[in-house]
């Protein structure tokens, strides 16, 4: 009996020794597998982001600078720049250059449009006094709050104008252009909405929440103007590229209705 107990103890000890010896190898294998999976996921995400960037250029940014979209973009830029020039004269040139950076991707186009403003507005201001004191000046937060209030009350044209005022004050804020695009989309002004969302996408954002809203709104605008397949494909590519976007997509009934997406899947 004593011999049997001794043999059992020896076997148990051997098993423990084997377990201890193989444990580091097991941990190493798990770490290597996890590391390989992380690298693969990072590569796939990077690839998806590259494809999404190409789609942004092809579907939105190039589109905004061609044909009717280009004409409307130019009109909006000139109107905004002239308003700024009427308020501040030559002091407004810095902000007008910021508008050009937001509106246009081509350096040549930027220079042409800035020159137009300088020729037609700044020169006139040298020959006339401009009384800017009769117009009240409000903050960006005021126009944002007003815009959201109009959206809540389904006054979409008024909301678009409020967000437009906000973008004039801060032309390189992607979230403001995104809100302006959404208001224009809800008002049925799809060409204007395309222009605004293209500017938002060109400016971009490091904030994941803003990126998610921009992606969803961009897909809605594509679908609303009749490019349903492009809208669906863009939404899928955005899901591939932006972490945790899918739960937001599944909750957006407006997106499901406009793009004819089954959100239950």
mmCIF file of C-alpha atoms in Angstrom:
data_model
loop_
_atom_site.group_PDB
_atom_site.id
_atom_site.type_symbol
_atom_site.label_atom_id
_atom_site.label_comp_id
_atom_site.label_asym_id
_atom_site.label_seq_id
_atom_site.Cartn_x
_atom_site.Cartn_y
_atom_site.Cartn_z
ATOM 1 C CA UNK A 1 0.000 0.000 0.000
ATOM 2 C CA UNK A 2 2.846 2.313 0.897
ATOM 3 C CA UNK A 3 4.565 1.531 -2.408
ATOM 4 C CA UNK A 4 1.347 2.363 -4.342
ATOM 5 C CA UNK A 5 1.004 5.711 -2.605
ATOM 6 C CA UNK A 6 4.613 6.504 -3.380
ATOM 7 C CA UNK A 7 4.105 5.681 -7.070
ATOM 8 C CA UNK A 8 0.991 7.881 -7.214
ATOM 9 C CA UNK A 9 2.878 10.770 -5.640
ATOM 10 C CA UNK A 10 5.666 10.353 -8.180
ATOM 11 C CA UNK A 11 3.160 10.384 -11.086
ATOM 12 C CA UNK A 12 1.404 13.461 -9.724
ATOM 13 C CA UNK A 13 4.750 15.191 -9.287
ATOM 14 C CA UNK A 14 5.733 14.290 -12.856
ATOM 15 C CA UNK A 15 2.431 15.658 -14.189
ATOM 16 C CA UNK A 16 2.927 18.873 -12.254
ATOM 17 C CA UNK A 17 6.456 19.205 -13.592
ATOM 18 C CA UNK A 18 5.238 18.627 -17.171
ATOM 19 C CA UNK A 19 2.485 21.226 -16.676
ATOM 20 C CA UNK A 20 4.944 23.751 -15.271
ATOM 21 C CA UNK A 21 7.354 23.072 -18.130
ATOM 22 C CA UNK A 22 4.727 23.483 -20.856
ATOM 23 C CA UNK A 23 2.879 26.437 -19.298
ATOM 24 C CA UNK A 24 5.258 29.121 -20.653
ATOM 25 C CA UNK A 25 5.018 27.588 -24.126
ATOM 26 C CA UNK A 26 1.226 27.652 -23.945
ATOM 27 C CA UNK A 27 1.189 31.262 -22.814
ATOM 28 C CA UNK A 28 3.655 32.164 -25.555
ATOM 29 C CA UNK A 29 1.466 30.466 -28.195
ATOM 30 C CA UNK A 30 -1.615 32.325 -26.957
ATOM 31 C CA UNK A 31 0.270 35.640 -27.036
ATOM 32 C CA UNK A 32 1.631 34.952 -30.533
ATOM 33 C CA UNK A 33 -1.857 34.043 -31.819
ATOM 34 C CA UNK A 34 -3.373 37.172 -30.260
ATOM 35 C CA UNK A 35 -0.571 39.319 -31.649
ATOM 36 C CA UNK A 36 -1.078 37.862 -35.129
ATOM 37 C CA UNK A 37 -4.843 38.459 -34.913
ATOM 38 C CA UNK A 38 -4.298 42.045 -33.753
ATOM 39 C CA UNK A 39 -1.896 42.672 -36.639
ATOM 40 C CA UNK A 40 -4.354 41.167 -39.121
ATOM 41 C CA UNK A 41 -7.244 43.266 -37.774
ATOM 42 C CA UNK A 42 -5.086 46.405 -37.831
ATOM 43 C CA UNK A 43 -4.112 45.714 -41.449
ATOM 44 C CA UNK A 44 -7.736 45.104 -42.446
ATOM 45 C CA UNK A 45 -8.833 48.297 -40.691
ATOM 46 C CA UNK A 46 -6.074 50.317 -42.376
ATOM 47 C CA UNK A 47 -7.039 48.873 -45.752
ATOM 48 C CA UNK A 48 -10.711 49.693 -45.133
ATOM 49 C CA UNK A 49 -9.797 53.274 -44.172
ATOM 50 C CA UNK A 50 -7.820 53.671 -47.404
ATOM 51 C CA UNK A 51 -10.763 52.442 -49.474
ATOM 52 C CA UNK A 52 -13.130 54.766 -47.583
ATOM 53 C CA UNK A 53 -10.803 57.707 -48.250
ATOM 54 C CA UNK A 54 -10.907 56.911 -51.973
ATOM 55 C CA UNK A 55 -14.713 56.715 -51.869
ATOM 56 C CA UNK A 56 -14.869 60.090 -50.119
ATOM 57 C CA UNK A 57 -12.900 61.630 -52.977
ATOM 58 C CA UNK A 58 -14.801 59.865 -55.763
ATOM 59 C CA UNK A 59 -18.368 60.123 -54.424
ATOM 60 C CA UNK A 60 -18.274 63.473 -52.666
ATOM 61 C CA UNK A 61 -15.239 65.732 -53.035
ATOM 62 C CA UNK A 62 -14.849 65.419 -56.827
ATOM 63 C CA UNK A 63 -18.627 65.561 -57.264
ATOM 64 C CA UNK A 64 -18.819 68.822 -55.323
ATOM 65 C CA UNK A 65 -16.327 70.458 -57.682
ATOM 66 C CA UNK A 66 -18.020 69.477 -60.952
ATOM 67 C CA UNK A 67 -21.047 70.729 -62.914
ATOM 68 C CA UNK A 68 -24.053 72.116 -61.039
ATOM 69 C CA UNK A 69 -22.523 71.202 -57.697
ATOM 70 C CA UNK A 70 -19.469 73.306 -58.536
ATOM 71 C CA UNK A 71 -21.600 76.306 -59.505
ATOM 72 C CA UNK A 72 -23.563 76.140 -56.267
ATOM 73 C CA UNK A 73 -20.374 75.679 -54.269
ATOM 74 C CA UNK A 74 -18.876 78.786 -55.901
ATOM 75 C CA UNK A 75 -22.028 80.816 -55.252
ATOM 76 C CA UNK A 76 -22.061 79.773 -51.607
ATOM 77 C CA UNK A 77 -18.356 80.576 -51.209
ATOM 78 C CA UNK A 78 -18.685 84.012 -52.823
ATOM 79 C CA UNK A 79 -21.804 84.884 -50.822
ATOM 80 C CA UNK A 80 -20.121 83.876 -47.576
ATOM 81 C CA UNK A 81 -16.891 85.688 -48.450
ATOM 82 C CA UNK A 82 -18.651 88.886 -49.541
ATOM 83 C CA UNK A 83 -20.650 88.960 -46.311
ATOM 84 C CA UNK A 84 -17.433 88.622 -44.345
ATOM 85 C CA UNK A 85 -15.739 91.270 -46.454
ATOM 86 C CA UNK A 86 -18.618 93.705 -45.962
ATOM 87 C CA UNK A 87 -18.207 93.347 -42.216
ATOM 88 C CA UNK A 88 -14.435 93.576 -41.864
ATOM 89 C CA UNK A 89 -12.959 94.770 -45.159
ATOM 90 C CA UNK A 90 -9.316 93.821 -45.663
ATOM 91 C CA UNK A 91 -9.203 92.333 -42.159
ATOM 92 C CA UNK A 92 -11.421 89.518 -43.430
ATOM 93 C CA UNK A 93 -8.883 88.139 -45.932
ATOM 94 C CA UNK A 94 -7.507 85.598 -43.442
ATOM 95 C CA UNK A 95 -10.948 84.134 -42.816
ATOM 96 C CA UNK A 96 -11.743 84.169 -46.543
ATOM 97 C CA UNK A 97 -8.602 82.103 -47.161
ATOM 98 C CA UNK A 98 -9.832 79.671 -44.494
ATOM 99 C CA UNK A 99 -13.148 79.426 -46.359
ATOM 100 C CA UNK A 100 -11.258 78.614 -49.552
ATOM 101 C CA UNK A 101 -9.310 75.873 -47.751
ATOM 102 C CA UNK A 102 -12.589 74.365 -46.571
ATOM 103 C CA UNK A 103 -14.449 74.676 -49.886
ATOM 104 C CA UNK A 104 -11.808 73.602 -52.417
ATOM 105 C CA UNK A 105 -9.174 70.885 -52.716
ATOM 106 C CA UNK A 106 -7.387 72.479 -55.704
ATOM 107 C CA UNK A 107 -4.825 75.180 -54.883
ATOM 108 C CA UNK A 108 -5.440 76.777 -58.279
ATOM 109 C CA UNK A 109 -9.185 76.981 -57.634
ATOM 110 C CA UNK A 110 -8.591 78.461 -54.179
ATOM 111 C CA UNK A 111 -6.385 81.214 -55.613
ATOM 112 C CA UNK A 112 -8.900 82.036 -58.374
ATOM 113 C CA UNK A 113 -11.801 82.374 -55.928
ATOM 114 C CA UNK A 114 -9.800 84.423 -53.412
ATOM 115 C CA UNK A 115 -8.737 86.746 -56.238
ATOM 116 C CA UNK A 116 -12.393 87.207 -57.237
ATOM 117 C CA UNK A 117 -13.293 88.284 -53.728
ATOM 118 C CA UNK A 118 -10.325 90.632 -53.507
ATOM 119 C CA UNK A 119 -11.150 92.217 -56.866
ATOM 120 C CA UNK A 120 -14.911 92.577 -56.438
ATOM 121 C CA UNK A 121 -15.223 93.223 -52.740
ATOM 122 C CA UNK A 122 -12.078 94.479 -51.088
ATOM 123 C CA UNK A 123 -11.522 97.144 -53.763
ATOM 124 C CA UNK A 124 -15.091 98.410 -53.330
ATOM 125 C CA UNK A 125 -14.640 98.633 -49.591
ATOM 126 C CA UNK A 126 -11.780 101.075 -50.118
ATOM 127 C CA UNK A 127 -14.242 103.501 -51.747
ATOM 128 C CA UNK A 128 -17.183 103.207 -49.371
ATOM 129 C CA UNK A 129 -17.756 103.126 -45.665
ATOM 130 C CA UNK A 130 -19.451 100.046 -44.328
ATOM 131 C CA UNK A 131 -21.607 100.296 -41.251
ATOM 132 C CA UNK A 132 -21.482 96.908 -39.575
ATOM 133 C CA UNK A 133 -22.797 98.124 -36.246
ATOM 134 C CA UNK A 134 -26.474 97.737 -37.181
ATOM 135 C CA UNK A 135 -26.196 93.934 -37.388
ATOM 136 C CA UNK A 136 -25.988 92.098 -34.062
ATOM 137 C CA UNK A 137 -23.151 89.608 -33.645
ATOM 138 C CA UNK A 138 -23.880 86.260 -32.028
ATOM 139 C CA UNK A 139 -21.602 83.444 -30.912
ATOM 140 C CA UNK A 140 -21.063 80.090 -32.612
ATOM 141 C CA UNK A 141 -22.812 78.393 -29.696
ATOM 142 C CA UNK A 142 -25.841 80.624 -30.257
ATOM 143 C CA UNK A 143 -26.152 79.559 -33.900
ATOM 144 C CA UNK A 144 -25.530 75.888 -33.040
ATOM 145 C CA UNK A 145 -28.203 75.950 -30.341
ATOM 146 C CA UNK A 146 -30.592 77.740 -32.687
ATOM 147 C CA UNK A 147 -29.879 75.191 -35.418
ATOM 148 C CA UNK A 148 -30.558 72.210 -33.159
ATOM 149 C CA UNK A 149 -33.747 73.864 -31.934
ATOM 150 C CA UNK A 150 -34.924 74.324 -35.533
ATOM 151 C CA UNK A 151 -34.080 70.670 -36.282
ATOM 152 C CA UNK A 152 -36.097 69.552 -33.259
ATOM 153 C CA UNK A 153 -39.071 71.545 -34.545
ATOM 154 C CA UNK A 154 -38.576 70.250 -38.113
ATOM 155 C CA UNK A 155 -37.774 73.716 -39.497
ATOM 156 C CA UNK A 156 -35.017 72.418 -41.720
ATOM 157 C CA UNK A 157 -34.410 75.460 -43.937
ATOM 158 C CA UNK A 158 -34.002 77.641 -40.862
ATOM 159 C CA UNK A 159 -31.722 75.022 -39.295
ATOM 160 C CA UNK A 160 -29.537 74.972 -42.406
ATOM 161 C CA UNK A 161 -29.219 78.760 -42.320
ATOM 162 C CA UNK A 162 -28.287 78.726 -38.624
ATOM 163 C CA UNK A 163 -25.573 76.133 -39.154
ATOM 164 C CA UNK A 164 -24.433 78.116 -42.198
ATOM 165 C CA UNK A 165 -23.916 81.131 -39.944
ATOM 166 C CA UNK A 166 -21.880 78.925 -37.601
ATOM 167 C CA UNK A 167 -19.673 77.637 -40.437
ATOM 168 C CA UNK A 168 -18.968 81.220 -41.476
ATOM 169 C CA UNK A 169 -17.560 81.859 -38.024
ATOM 170 C CA UNK A 170 -15.545 78.605 -37.927
ATOM 171 C CA UNK A 171 -15.110 77.332 -41.500
ATOM 172 C CA UNK A 172 -12.847 74.393 -40.606
ATOM 173 C CA UNK A 173 -15.157 72.628 -38.125
ATOM 174 C CA UNK A 174 -16.316 69.383 -39.769
ATOM 175 C CA UNK A 175 -19.112 68.831 -37.244
ATOM 176 C CA UNK A 176 -20.783 72.134 -38.204
ATOM 177 C CA UNK A 177 -20.631 71.312 -41.911
ATOM 178 C CA UNK A 178 -22.058 67.886 -41.110
ATOM 179 C CA UNK A 179 -25.007 69.423 -39.248
ATOM 180 C CA UNK A 180 -25.554 71.873 -42.098
ATOM 181 C CA UNK A 181 -25.548 68.958 -44.560
ATOM 182 C CA UNK A 182 -28.099 67.046 -42.489
ATOM 183 C CA UNK A 183 -30.432 70.060 -42.289
ATOM 184 C CA UNK A 184 -30.157 70.596 -46.062
ATOM 185 C CA UNK A 185 -30.820 66.896 -46.659
ATOM 186 C CA UNK A 186 -33.956 67.021 -44.486
ATOM 187 C CA UNK A 187 -35.071 70.138 -46.365
ATOM 188 C CA UNK A 188 -34.761 68.207 -49.642
ATOM 189 C CA UNK A 189 -31.856 70.285 -50.951
ATOM 190 C CA UNK A 190 -29.695 67.320 -51.919
ATOM 191 C CA UNK A 191 -27.175 69.195 -54.084
ATOM 192 C CA UNK A 192 -26.478 71.639 -51.255
ATOM 193 C CA UNK A 193 -26.297 68.729 -48.817
ATOM 194 C CA UNK A 194 -23.758 66.947 -51.045
ATOM 195 C CA UNK A 195 -21.603 70.065 -51.133
ATOM 196 C CA UNK A 196 -21.731 70.517 -47.368
ATOM 197 C CA UNK A 197 -20.989 66.877 -46.544
ATOM 198 C CA UNK A 198 -18.114 66.893 -49.049
ATOM 199 C CA UNK A 199 -16.582 69.826 -47.170
ATOM 200 C CA UNK A 200 -17.098 68.035 -43.843
ATOM 201 C CA UNK A 201 -15.387 64.904 -45.179
ATOM 202 C CA UNK A 202 -12.512 66.900 -46.676
ATOM 203 C CA UNK A 203 -11.887 68.674 -43.361
ATOM 204 C CA UNK A 204 -12.256 65.409 -41.444
ATOM 205 C CA UNK A 205 -12.267 64.832 -37.698
ATOM 206 C CA UNK A 206 -10.278 62.882 -35.115
ATOM 207 C CA UNK A 207 -13.440 62.479 -33.047
ATOM 208 C CA UNK A 208 -14.889 58.988 -33.643
ATOM 209 C CA UNK A 209 -18.437 60.096 -32.817
ATOM 210 C CA UNK A 210 -18.333 62.898 -35.391
ATOM 211 C CA UNK A 211 -16.821 60.526 -37.984
ATOM 212 C CA UNK A 212 -19.695 58.106 -37.388
ATOM 213 C CA UNK A 213 -22.355 60.792 -37.842
ATOM 214 C CA UNK A 214 -20.651 62.071 -40.988
ATOM 215 C CA UNK A 215 -20.545 58.566 -42.480
ATOM 216 C CA UNK A 216 -24.222 57.922 -41.734
ATOM 217 C CA UNK A 217 -25.306 61.318 -43.090
ATOM 218 C CA UNK A 218 -23.177 60.870 -46.209
ATOM 219 C CA UNK A 219 -24.862 57.530 -46.928
ATOM 220 C CA UNK A 220 -28.317 59.046 -46.345
ATOM 221 C CA UNK A 221 -27.609 61.891 -48.773
ATOM 222 C CA UNK A 222 -26.387 59.492 -51.474
ATOM 223 C CA UNK A 223 -29.487 57.330 -51.101
ATOM 224 C CA UNK A 224 -31.859 60.309 -50.938
ATOM 225 C CA UNK A 225 -30.603 61.713 -54.232
ATOM 226 C CA UNK A 226 -31.144 58.350 -55.932
ATOM 227 C CA UNK A 227 -27.751 56.637 -55.623
ATOM 228 C CA UNK A 228 -29.003 53.859 -53.336
ATOM 229 C CA UNK A 229 -26.341 51.306 -54.271
ATOM 230 C CA UNK A 230 -23.574 53.855 -53.722
ATOM 231 C CA UNK A 231 -25.129 54.765 -50.380
ATOM 232 C CA UNK A 232 -25.292 51.154 -49.243
ATOM 233 C CA UNK A 233 -21.748 50.405 -50.376
ATOM 234 C CA UNK A 234 -20.478 53.550 -48.692
ATOM 235 C CA UNK A 235 -22.207 52.581 -45.458
ATOM 236 C CA UNK A 236 -20.704 49.082 -45.532
ATOM 237 C CA UNK A 237 -17.224 50.445 -46.200
ATOM 238 C CA UNK A 238 -17.653 52.920 -43.353
ATOM 239 C CA UNK A 239 -18.608 50.064 -41.021
ATOM 240 C CA UNK A 240 -15.421 48.257 -42.056
ATOM 241 C CA UNK A 241 -13.288 51.346 -41.449
ATOM 242 C CA UNK A 242 -14.796 52.980 -38.350
ATOM 243 C CA UNK A 243 -14.784 51.021 -35.061
ATOM 244 C CA UNK A 244 -18.175 50.438 -33.392
ATOM 245 C CA UNK A 245 -20.172 52.122 -36.168
ATOM 246 C CA UNK A 246 -22.469 49.128 -36.730
ATOM 247 C CA UNK A 247 -24.497 49.553 -33.481
ATOM 248 C CA UNK A 248 -25.278 53.171 -34.464
ATOM 249 C CA UNK A 249 -26.291 52.071 -37.961
ATOM 250 C CA UNK A 250 -28.670 49.444 -36.588
ATOM 251 C CA UNK A 251 -30.438 52.076 -34.470
ATOM 252 C CA UNK A 252 -30.863 54.608 -37.296
ATOM 253 C CA UNK A 253 -34.332 53.922 -38.694
ATOM 254 C CA UNK A 254 -34.076 56.913 -41.040
ATOM 255 C CA UNK A 255 -31.010 55.371 -42.688
ATOM 256 C CA UNK A 256 -32.741 51.995 -42.991
ATOM 257 C CA UNK A 257 -35.775 53.567 -44.650
ATOM 258 C CA UNK A 258 -33.933 55.822 -47.111
ATOM 259 C CA UNK A 259 -31.273 53.293 -48.132
ATOM 260 C CA UNK A 260 -33.662 50.316 -47.925
ATOM 261 C CA UNK A 261 -31.373 48.484 -45.495
ATOM 262 C CA UNK A 262 -32.662 45.641 -43.316
ATOM 263 C CA UNK A 263 -31.344 46.763 -39.928
ATOM 264 C CA UNK A 264 -32.326 43.494 -38.243
ATOM 265 C CA UNK A 265 -29.446 41.618 -39.903
#
